[in-house]
Amino acid sequence: MIDFDYVKARDVSDAVSRIARDPAAKFIAGGTNLIDLMKENVARPTRLIDITGLPLTEIEETDAGGLLIGALVPNSDLAYDARITKRYPLLSSAILAGASAQLRNMASTGGNLLQRTRCLYFYDTTTPCNKREPGSGCSAIDGFNRMNAVLGWSEACIAVHPSDMCVALAVLEATVHVSGPKGDRAIPFAEFHRLPGDTPDIDTNLAGDEIITAIELPAEGFARNYSYLKIRDRLSYAFALVSVAAGLKLEGGAIKEARLALGGVAHKPWRVPAAEKRLRGQQPSRKVFSETADLILQGARGFAHNNFKIELARRAIVRTLEQAAAGTPQSQSVKAIV
Ligand SMILES: Cc1cc2nc3c(=O)[nH]c(=O)nc-3n(C[C@H](O)[C@H](O)[C@H](O)COP(=O)(O)OP(=O)(O)OC[C@H]3O[C@@H](n4cnc5c(N)ncnc54)[C@H](O)[C@@H]3O)c2cc1C
Ligand code: SF4
């Protein structure tokens, strides 16, 4: 049994000053990840700072024509909000491909970004894990690594980020608004999550004394030509083996703008700007999309149990781009037979 205090933050500045005073404390929002980590003895906060009473539950229009999503908007409210389904259906599809209805009702927008990896060994405190206990080693590299990374990994850690929502937010080039003792700042989505390098215990560039207040979506939502394809072991309630989010803008049949991100393959949603750039000006075709997949997966390397992810990702990229280009987005996720 872990002994911890519980307090409820009055407002954002109260939450920030409380966490700044107590580095061993943790914010709690929906609790769908943190409580599990505490039950497994992976997280041992001395204090829980409940942020569910903070006024971060609205979705507002921005002057730039986008939306500002409060960090405490539940995943299900976000997915079904009429402005999201109409203008950012990619985000709605990605959220609805994740977890279960009950979990999405509890899970918050901010918490989704900060959920921790599902690497088996991270949750198993009897095994070495550099992310859980820096310097102890990585059990996954020579262990059962079916769910682990094929891109961007390091010798210290081959974990993947498990979120579906974040893959869509990467394509939409969202901005993460945060508040801390030194004031407010905005972090571009591509810079929010980190690769593991030598410090896999640090998942993101959010400082320990900062709180996420909102996620901002720019005006462009790729509502006409998008698709989110999630391939997993069961049709619901399973994390992605590989997922792909794509947003295209077509003009006169040619690709004017292309964005693509992969989930389930790296420590952060994986984007390759050079591959997106190469799509611009091209006519959509299987050949062009296959070349794009090759470019994205250049340098991909798997381990004993997850090499299949590379070919799976290659095919998933082609299929997602074809669906996006045709304006026929994936309507449900796909069960892997591998
Ligand atoms: C069985 C199961 C299946 C799941 N399947 C999927 C899936 O398929 N796809 C998917 O994407 N997700 C999945 N999830 C994960 C789920 O989406 C996350 O657990 C959820 O989004 C986390 O949000 P939360 O509000 O509950 O976070 P919490 O558990 O409350 O917090 C998570 C972390 O974020 C921190 N935190 C929370 N809010 C803030 C904030 N505003 N500012 C700073 N720090 C904050 C907390 O301190 C904690 O460290 C699954 C979860 C479970 C339990
Ligand atoms: S892959 Fe990362 S999370 Fe998994 S055991 Fe290795 S260090 Fe830990």
CSV table of C-alpha atoms and ligand atoms in Angstrom, one decimal:
chain,number,residue,atom,x,y,z
A,1,MET,CA,0.0,0.0,0.0
A,2,ILE,CA,1.5,3.4,-1.0
A,3,ASP,CA,1.0,6.2,1.5
A,4,PHE,CA,0.1,9.4,-0.2
A,5,ASP,CA,-1.7,12.7,0.4
A,6,TYR,CA,-4.5,14.0,-1.7
A,7,VAL,CA,-5.3,17.7,-2.4
A,8,LYS,CA,-7.7,19.4,-4.8
A,9,ALA,CA,-6.2,22.3,-6.7
A,10,ARG,CA,-8.3,25.5,-6.5
A,11,ASP,CA,-7.0,27.0,-9.8
A,12,VAL,CA,-4.2,26.7,-12.3
A,13,SER,CA,-1.7,28.8,-10.3
A,14,ASP,CA,-2.5,26.9,-7.1
A,15,ALA,CA,-1.9,23.6,-9.0
A,16,VAL,CA,1.4,24.9,-10.3
A,17,SER,CA,2.7,26.2,-7.0
A,18,ARG,CA,1.7,23.0,-5.3
A,19,ILE,CA,3.6,20.8,-7.8
A,20,ALA,CA,6.6,23.2,-7.8
A,21,ARG,CA,6.8,22.9,-4.0
A,22,ASP,CA,6.7,19.1,-4.1
A,23,PRO,CA,8.5,17.4,-7.0
A,24,ALA,CA,7.4,13.9,-5.8
A,25,ALA,CA,3.7,14.9,-6.2
A,26,LYS,CA,1.7,14.1,-9.3
A,27,PHE,CA,-1.4,15.7,-10.9
A,28,ILE,CA,-4.3,13.4,-11.3
A,29,ALA,CA,-7.0,14.0,-14.0
A,30,GLY,CA,-9.0,11.0,-15.2
A,31,GLY,CA,-6.7,8.7,-13.3
A,32,THR,CA,-7.0,5.9,-16.0
A,33,ASN,CA,-3.2,5.6,-16.3
A,34,LEU,CA,-1.8,7.0,-13.1
A,35,ILE,CA,-3.9,4.9,-10.8
A,36,ASP,CA,-2.9,1.7,-12.7
A,37,LEU,CA,0.8,2.7,-12.3
A,38,MET,CA,0.3,3.3,-8.6
A,39,LYS,CA,-1.4,-0.1,-8.2
A,40,GLU,CA,1.5,-1.8,-10.0
A,41,ASN,CA,4.0,0.1,-7.8
A,42,VAL,CA,5.5,1.8,-10.8
A,43,ALA,CA,4.5,5.3,-9.8
A,44,ARG,CA,4.9,6.2,-6.1
A,45,PRO,CA,3.8,9.9,-5.8
A,46,THR,CA,3.8,11.2,-2.3
A,47,ARG,CA,0.9,13.5,-3.1
A,48,LEU,CA,-1.9,13.5,-5.7
A,49,ILE,CA,-3.0,17.0,-6.8
A,50,ASP,CA,-6.4,16.6,-8.2
A,51,ILE,CA,-6.9,19.0,-11.1
A,52,THR,CA,-10.4,17.9,-12.1
A,53,GLY,CA,-12.0,21.0,-10.6
A,54,LEU,CA,-10.0,23.4,-12.8
A,55,PRO,CA,-11.8,25.4,-15.5
A,56,LEU,CA,-10.1,23.6,-18.4
A,57,THR,CA,-13.2,21.8,-19.8
A,58,GLU,CA,-14.2,24.0,-22.7
A,59,ILE,CA,-13.6,23.9,-26.4
A,60,GLU,CA,-13.3,27.4,-27.8
A,61,GLU,CA,-12.9,29.0,-31.2
A,62,THR,CA,-9.5,30.8,-31.7
A,63,ASP,CA,-8.9,34.0,-33.6
A,64,ALA,CA,-6.8,32.0,-36.1
A,65,GLY,CA,-9.8,29.9,-37.1
A,66,GLY,CA,-8.9,26.8,-35.0
A,67,LEU,CA,-10.0,25.4,-31.7
A,68,LEU,CA,-8.6,25.6,-28.2
A,69,ILE,CA,-9.3,22.4,-26.3
A,70,GLY,CA,-9.1,22.5,-22.5
A,71,ALA,CA,-6.8,19.9,-21.0
A,72,LEU,CA,-9.6,18.4,-19.0
A,73,VAL,CA,-12.0,17.9,-21.9
A,74,PRO,CA,-12.8,14.1,-21.7
A,75,ASN,CA,-11.7,12.1,-24.7
A,76,SER,CA,-15.3,11.1,-25.5
A,77,ASP,CA,-16.6,14.7,-25.4
A,78,LEU,CA,-13.8,15.7,-27.7
A,79,ALA,CA,-14.4,12.9,-30.2
A,80,TYR,CA,-18.1,13.6,-30.4
A,81,ASP,CA,-18.0,17.4,-30.4
A,82,ALA,CA,-19.7,18.6,-33.6
A,83,ARG,CA,-16.9,21.0,-34.4
A,84,ILE,CA,-14.4,18.2,-34.2
A,85,THR,CA,-16.4,15.6,-36.2
A,86,LYS,CA,-17.0,18.2,-38.9
A,87,ARG,CA,-13.7,20.1,-39.1
A,88,TYR,CA,-11.2,17.6,-37.6
A,89,PRO,CA,-12.7,14.1,-38.2
A,90,LEU,CA,-9.2,12.6,-38.2
A,91,LEU,CA,-8.9,13.5,-34.5
A,92,SER,CA,-12.3,12.1,-33.8
A,93,SER,CA,-11.5,8.8,-35.6
A,94,ALA,CA,-8.2,8.4,-33.8
A,95,ILE,CA,-9.7,9.0,-30.3
A,96,LEU,CA,-12.6,6.5,-31.0
A,97,ALA,CA,-10.0,3.9,-32.1
A,98,GLY,CA,-8.5,3.9,-28.6
A,99,ALA,CA,-9.4,2.3,-25.3
A,100,SER,CA,-13.1,1.7,-24.5
A,101,ALA,CA,-16.1,3.9,-24.1
A,102,GLN,CA,-15.8,3.9,-20.3
A,103,LEU,CA,-12.1,4.8,-20.4
A,104,ARG,CA,-12.7,7.6,-23.0
A,105,ASN,CA,-15.4,9.0,-20.7
A,106,MET,CA,-12.8,9.3,-17.9
A,107,ALA,CA,-9.6,10.1,-19.8
A,108,SER,CA,-8.7,13.7,-20.2
A,109,THR,CA,-7.1,15.4,-23.2
A,110,GLY,CA,-4.0,16.4,-21.2
A,111,GLY,CA,-3.6,13.0,-19.6
A,112,ASN,CA,-3.8,11.3,-23.0
A,113,LEU,CA,-0.6,13.1,-24.0
A,114,LEU,CA,1.2,12.0,-20.8
A,115,GLN,CA,0.1,8.3,-20.7
A,116,ARG,CA,3.1,6.1,-20.3
A,117,THR,CA,4.3,3.3,-22.4
A,118,ARG,CA,2.7,-0.1,-22.4
A,119,CYS,CA,6.0,-2.0,-22.6
A,120,LEU,CA,5.4,-5.1,-20.5
A,121,TYR,CA,8.6,-4.7,-18.5
A,122,PHE,CA,7.9,-1.2,-17.6
A,123,TYR,CA,4.9,-2.5,-15.6
A,124,ASP,CA,6.8,-5.5,-14.2
A,125,THR,CA,8.8,-4.3,-11.2
A,126,THR,CA,10.6,-7.6,-10.9
A,127,THR,CA,12.5,-6.9,-14.2
A,128,PRO,CA,15.2,-4.3,-15.1
A,129,CYS,CA,13.8,-1.2,-17.0
A,130,ASN,CA,15.7,2.0,-17.7
A,131,LYS,CA,12.5,4.0,-18.1
A,132,ARG,CA,11.2,2.9,-14.6
A,133,GLU,CA,14.6,2.7,-12.9
A,134,PRO,CA,17.4,4.5,-14.9
A,135,GLY,CA,20.6,2.5,-15.2
A,136,SER,CA,18.9,-0.9,-14.5
A,137,GLY,CA,18.9,-2.1,-18.1
A,138,CYS,CA,16.3,-2.8,-20.8
A,139,SER,CA,14.5,-6.2,-20.5
A,140,ALA,CA,12.7,-5.7,-23.8
A,141,ILE,CA,15.7,-5.7,-26.1
A,142,ASP,CA,16.3,-9.4,-25.6
A,143,GLY,CA,12.9,-10.1,-24.3
A,144,PHE,CA,9.3,-10.3,-25.6
A,145,ASN,CA,9.3,-7.1,-27.7
A,146,ARG,CA,6.3,-7.6,-30.0
A,147,MET,CA,4.8,-4.3,-29.1
A,148,ASN,CA,8.1,-2.3,-29.1
A,149,ALA,CA,9.7,0.2,-31.4
A,150,VAL,CA,11.2,-0.2,-34.9
A,151,LEU,CA,12.1,3.5,-35.4
A,152,GLY,CA,13.9,6.0,-33.2
A,153,TRP,CA,14.8,3.6,-30.4
A,154,SER,CA,18.1,3.7,-28.5
A,155,GLU,CA,20.2,1.0,-26.8
A,156,ALA,CA,18.6,2.2,-23.5
A,157,CYS,CA,15.0,1.8,-24.5
A,158,ILE,CA,12.8,0.5,-27.3
A,159,ALA,CA,9.4,1.5,-25.9
A,160,VAL,CA,6.6,3.1,-28.0
A,161,HIS,CA,4.2,5.8,-27.1
A,162,PRO,CA,0.8,4.2,-26.9
A,163,SER,CA,-1.6,7.0,-27.7
A,164,ASP,CA,-3.9,7.1,-30.8
A,165,MET,CA,-5.0,10.7,-30.2
A,166,CYS,CA,-1.4,11.9,-30.3
A,167,VAL,CA,-0.9,10.5,-33.8
A,168,ALA,CA,-3.7,12.6,-35.2
A,169,LEU,CA,-2.5,15.7,-33.2
A,170,ALA,CA,0.9,15.2,-34.8
A,171,VAL,CA,-0.7,15.4,-38.3
A,172,LEU,CA,-2.8,18.4,-37.3
A,173,GLU,CA,0.3,20.2,-36.0
A,174,ALA,CA,-1.4,21.0,-32.7
A,175,THR,CA,0.2,23.2,-30.1
A,176,VAL,CA,0.4,22.3,-26.4
A,177,HIS,CA,-0.2,25.2,-24.0
A,178,VAL,CA,1.4,24.8,-20.6
A,179,SER,CA,1.7,26.9,-17.5
A,180,GLY,CA,4.5,26.8,-14.9
A,181,PRO,CA,6.2,28.9,-12.2
A,182,LYS,CA,8.0,30.9,-14.9
A,183,GLY,CA,4.7,31.6,-16.8
A,184,ASP,CA,3.0,30.2,-19.8
A,185,ARG,CA,4.5,28.7,-22.9
A,186,ALA,CA,3.4,26.9,-26.1
A,187,ILE,CA,5.1,23.7,-27.3
A,188,PRO,CA,4.7,22.7,-30.9
A,189,PHE,CA,3.4,19.1,-30.9
A,190,ALA,CA,6.4,17.7,-32.8
A,191,GLU,CA,8.6,18.9,-29.9
A,192,PHE,CA,6.4,17.7,-27.0
A,193,HIS,CA,7.3,14.0,-26.9
A,194,ARG,CA,11.0,12.9,-26.9
A,195,LEU,CA,12.9,10.0,-28.3
A,196,PRO,CA,14.5,7.8,-25.6
A,197,GLY,CA,18.2,8.5,-26.1
A,198,ASP,CA,20.1,8.0,-22.9
A,199,THR,CA,17.2,9.3,-20.7
A,200,PRO,CA,14.2,7.1,-21.5
A,201,ASP,CA,12.8,7.9,-18.1
A,202,ILE,CA,11.9,11.4,-19.5
A,203,ASP,CA,9.0,11.0,-21.9
A,204,THR,CA,8.3,14.6,-22.8
A,205,ASN,CA,9.6,18.2,-22.8
A,206,LEU,CA,7.1,19.2,-20.2
A,207,ALA,CA,8.9,20.3,-17.0
A,208,GLY,CA,8.0,18.5,-13.8
A,209,ASP,CA,6.5,21.7,-12.4
A,210,GLU,CA,4.3,22.6,-15.5
A,211,ILE,CA,0.7,21.8,-16.2
A,212,ILE,CA,-0.9,21.3,-19.6
A,213,THR,CA,-3.8,23.8,-19.8
A,214,ALA,CA,-4.9,23.4,-23.4
A,215,ILE,CA,-4.2,21.9,-26.9
A,216,GLU,CA,-4.7,24.3,-29.8
A,217,LEU,CA,-5.7,23.1,-33.3
A,218,PRO,CA,-4.8,25.3,-36.2
A,219,ALA,CA,-7.5,26.0,-38.8
A,220,GLU,CA,-6.5,23.3,-41.3
A,221,GLY,CA,-8.2,20.0,-40.3
A,222,PHE,CA,-7.9,18.0,-43.5
A,223,ALA,CA,-11.6,17.2,-43.2
A,224,ARG,CA,-12.1,16.2,-46.8
A,225,ASN,CA,-9.1,13.8,-47.4
A,226,TYR,CA,-8.0,12.0,-44.2
A,227,SER,CA,-7.8,8.6,-42.7
A,228,TYR,CA,-6.7,6.9,-39.5
A,229,LEU,CA,-5.9,3.2,-39.7
A,230,LYS,CA,-5.1,1.3,-36.5
A,231,ILE,CA,-3.9,-2.3,-36.7
A,232,ARG,CA,-4.1,-4.2,-33.5
A,233,ASP,CA,-4.6,-7.7,-32.0
A,234,ARG,CA,-8.3,-7.2,-31.1
A,235,LEU,CA,-10.9,-5.0,-32.7
A,236,SER,CA,-11.4,-3.0,-29.5
A,237,TYR,CA,-9.6,-2.4,-26.2
A,238,ALA,CA,-6.1,-3.0,-27.6
A,239,PHE,CA,-3.1,-0.7,-28.3
A,240,ALA,CA,-1.8,-0.2,-31.8
A,241,LEU,CA,0.7,-2.5,-33.3
A,242,VAL,CA,0.9,0.0,-36.0
A,243,SER,CA,-1.3,3.0,-36.7
A,244,VAL,CA,-1.2,5.6,-39.5
A,245,ALA,CA,-2.8,9.1,-39.6
A,246,ALA,CA,-2.9,10.9,-42.9
A,247,GLY,CA,-4.2,14.3,-44.0
A,248,LEU,CA,-4.1,15.4,-47.6
A,249,LYS,CA,-5.1,18.5,-49.5
A,250,LEU,CA,-5.8,17.9,-53.2
A,251,GLU,CA,-5.9,20.5,-56.0
A,252,GLY,CA,-6.8,19.6,-59.5
A,253,GLY,CA,-6.3,15.9,-58.6
A,254,ALA,CA,-2.7,16.5,-57.4
A,255,ILE,CA,-1.4,16.5,-53.8
A,256,LYS,CA,-1.0,20.1,-52.6
A,257,GLU,CA,-0.2,19.3,-49.0
A,258,ALA,CA,0.5,16.0,-47.2
A,259,ARG,CA,0.9,15.1,-43.6
A,260,LEU,CA,1.5,11.6,-42.2
A,261,ALA,CA,2.3,10.2,-38.8
A,262,LEU,CA,2.8,6.7,-37.5
A,263,GLY,CA,1.8,5.3,-34.1
A,264,GLY,CA,2.9,2.1,-32.3
A,265,VAL,CA,6.4,2.2,-33.9
A,266,ALA,CA,8.4,4.8,-31.9
A,267,HIS,CA,8.7,6.6,-28.6
A,268,LYS,CA,6.7,9.5,-30.2
A,269,PRO,CA,4.3,9.9,-33.1
A,270,TRP,CA,6.7,9.4,-36.1
A,271,ARG,CA,6.7,12.0,-38.9
A,272,VAL,CA,9.2,12.3,-41.7
A,273,PRO,CA,8.9,15.8,-43.2
A,274,ALA,CA,11.0,14.8,-46.3
A,275,ALA,CA,8.5,12.1,-47.2
A,276,GLU,CA,5.6,14.6,-46.9
A,277,LYS,CA,7.5,17.1,-49.0
A,278,ARG,CA,8.0,14.5,-51.7
A,279,LEU,CA,4.3,13.9,-51.9
A,280,ARG,CA,3.6,17.5,-52.8
A,281,GLY,CA,2.7,18.1,-56.5
A,282,GLN,CA,2.3,14.3,-57.1
A,283,GLN,CA,-0.7,12.6,-58.5
A,284,PRO,CA,-2.0,10.0,-56.0
A,285,SER,CA,-1.0,6.5,-57.0
A,286,ARG,CA,0.1,3.3,-55.3
A,287,LYS,CA,3.6,3.7,-56.7
A,288,VAL,CA,4.0,7.2,-55.2
A,289,PHE,CA,2.6,6.0,-51.9
A,290,SER,CA,4.9,2.9,-51.8
A,291,GLU,CA,7.9,5.2,-52.4
A,292,THR,CA,6.7,7.4,-49.6
A,293,ALA,CA,6.4,4.4,-47.3
A,294,ASP,CA,10.0,3.3,-48.2
A,295,LEU,CA,11.2,6.8,-47.3
A,296,ILE,CA,9.4,6.8,-44.0
A,297,LEU,CA,10.7,3.4,-43.1
A,298,GLN,CA,14.3,4.0,-44.2
A,299,GLY,CA,16.5,2.8,-41.3
A,300,ALA,CA,13.7,1.0,-39.5
A,301,ARG,CA,15.0,-2.0,-37.5
A,302,GLY,CA,13.1,-4.4,-35.4
A,303,PHE,CA,13.9,-7.1,-32.8
A,304,ALA,CA,13.2,-10.8,-32.5
A,305,HIS,CA,9.4,-10.5,-32.1
A,306,ASN,CA,8.5,-7.2,-33.9
A,307,ASN,CA,10.3,-7.3,-37.3
A,308,PHE,CA,6.8,-7.8,-38.8
A,309,LYS,CA,5.9,-4.3,-37.9
A,310,ILE,CA,8.1,-2.9,-40.7
A,311,GLU,CA,6.2,-4.6,-43.5
A,312,LEU,CA,2.9,-4.0,-41.7
A,313,ALA,CA,3.7,-0.3,-41.5
A,314,ARG,CA,4.7,-0.2,-45.1
A,315,ARG,CA,1.4,-1.6,-46.2
A,316,ALA,CA,-0.6,0.5,-43.7
A,317,ILE,CA,1.0,3.7,-45.0
A,318,VAL,CA,0.0,2.9,-48.6
A,319,ARG,CA,-3.5,1.9,-47.6
A,320,THR,CA,-4.1,5.0,-45.4
A,321,LEU,CA,-2.8,7.3,-48.1
A,322,GLU,CA,-5.0,5.6,-50.7
A,323,GLN,CA,-8.1,6.0,-48.4
A,324,ALA,CA,-7.3,9.6,-47.7
A,325,ALA,CA,-6.7,10.5,-51.3
A,326,ALA,CA,-10.0,8.8,-52.3
A,327,GLY,CA,-11.9,10.6,-49.5
A,328,THR,CA,-13.0,7.2,-48.1
A,329,PRO,CA,-11.5,7.2,-44.6
A,330,GLN,CA,-11.1,4.0,-42.6
A,331,SER,CA,-14.4,3.3,-40.9
A,332,GLN,CA,-13.1,0.9,-38.3
A,333,SER,CA,-9.8,-0.4,-37.1
A,334,VAL,CA,-8.3,-3.6,-38.4
A,335,LYS,CA,-7.4,-6.8,-36.6
A,336,ALA,CA,-3.9,-8.0,-37.2
A,337,ILE,CA,-3.4,-11.6,-38.4
A,338,VAL,CA,0.4,-11.9,-38.0
B,1,LIG,C1,-7.2,-0.8,-20.5
B,1,LIG,C2,-6.8,0.5,-21.2
B,1,LIG,C3,-6.8,0.5,-22.5
B,1,LIG,C4,-6.4,1.7,-23.2
B,1,LIG,N1,-6.3,1.8,-24.5
B,1,LIG,C5,-5.9,2.9,-25.2
B,1,LIG,C6,-5.8,2.9,-26.6
B,1,LIG,O1,-6.1,2.0,-27.3
B,1,LIG,N2,-5.3,4.1,-27.1
B,1,LIG,C7,-5.0,5.2,-26.4
B,1,LIG,O2,-4.6,6.2,-26.9
B,1,LIG,N3,-5.1,5.1,-25.1
B,1,LIG,C8,-5.5,4.0,-24.4
B,1,LIG,N4,-5.6,4.0,-23.1
B,1,LIG,C9,-5.0,5.1,-22.3
B,1,LIG,C10,-5.9,6.2,-22.0
B,1,LIG,O3,-6.2,6.9,-23.1
B,1,LIG,C11,-5.1,7.1,-21.0
B,1,LIG,O4,-4.9,6.3,-19.8
B,1,LIG,C12,-5.8,8.4,-20.7
B,1,LIG,O5,-5.8,9.1,-21.9
B,1,LIG,C13,-5.0,9.2,-19.7
B,1,LIG,O6,-5.8,10.3,-19.3
B,1,LIG,P1,-6.2,10.5,-17.8
B,1,LIG,O7,-6.9,11.8,-17.7
B,1,LIG,O8,-6.9,9.4,-17.2
B,1,LIG,O9,-4.7,10.7,-17.2
B,1,LIG,P2,-4.2,10.4,-15.7
B,1,LIG,O10,-4.1,8.9,-15.5
B,1,LIG,O11,-5.0,11.2,-14.7
B,1,LIG,O12,-2.8,11.0,-15.8
B,1,LIG,C14,-1.8,10.5,-16.6
B,1,LIG,C15,-0.5,11.3,-16.4
B,1,LIG,O13,-0.7,12.6,-16.9
B,1,LIG,C16,-0.5,13.6,-15.9
B,1,LIG,N5,-1.5,14.7,-16.1
B,1,LIG,C17,-2.8,14.5,-16.4
B,1,LIG,N6,-3.3,15.7,-16.8
B,1,LIG,C18,-2.3,16.6,-16.7
B,1,LIG,C19,-2.2,18.0,-17.1
B,1,LIG,N7,-3.3,18.7,-17.5
B,1,LIG,N8,-1.0,18.6,-17.0
B,1,LIG,C20,0.1,17.9,-16.6
B,1,LIG,N9,0.1,16.6,-16.2
B,1,LIG,C21,-1.1,15.9,-16.3
B,1,LIG,C22,-0.7,12.8,-14.6
B,1,LIG,O14,0.1,13.4,-13.5
B,1,LIG,C23,-0.1,11.5,-15.0
B,1,LIG,O15,1.3,11.4,-14.9
B,1,LIG,C24,-6.0,2.8,-22.4
B,1,LIG,C25,-6.0,2.8,-21.0
B,1,LIG,C26,-6.4,1.6,-20.4
B,1,LIG,C27,-6.4,1.6,-18.9
B,2,SF4,S1,11.9,-0.8,-23.7
B,2,SF4,FE1,12.0,0.9,-22.3
B,2,SF4,S2,10.2,0.7,-21.1
B,2,SF4,FE2,10.6,-1.3,-22.0
B,2,SF4,S3,12.0,-2.5,-20.7
B,2,SF4,FE3,13.3,-1.3,-22.1
B,2,SF4,S4,13.7,0.5,-20.9
B,2,SF4,FE4,11.9,-0.3,-20.0
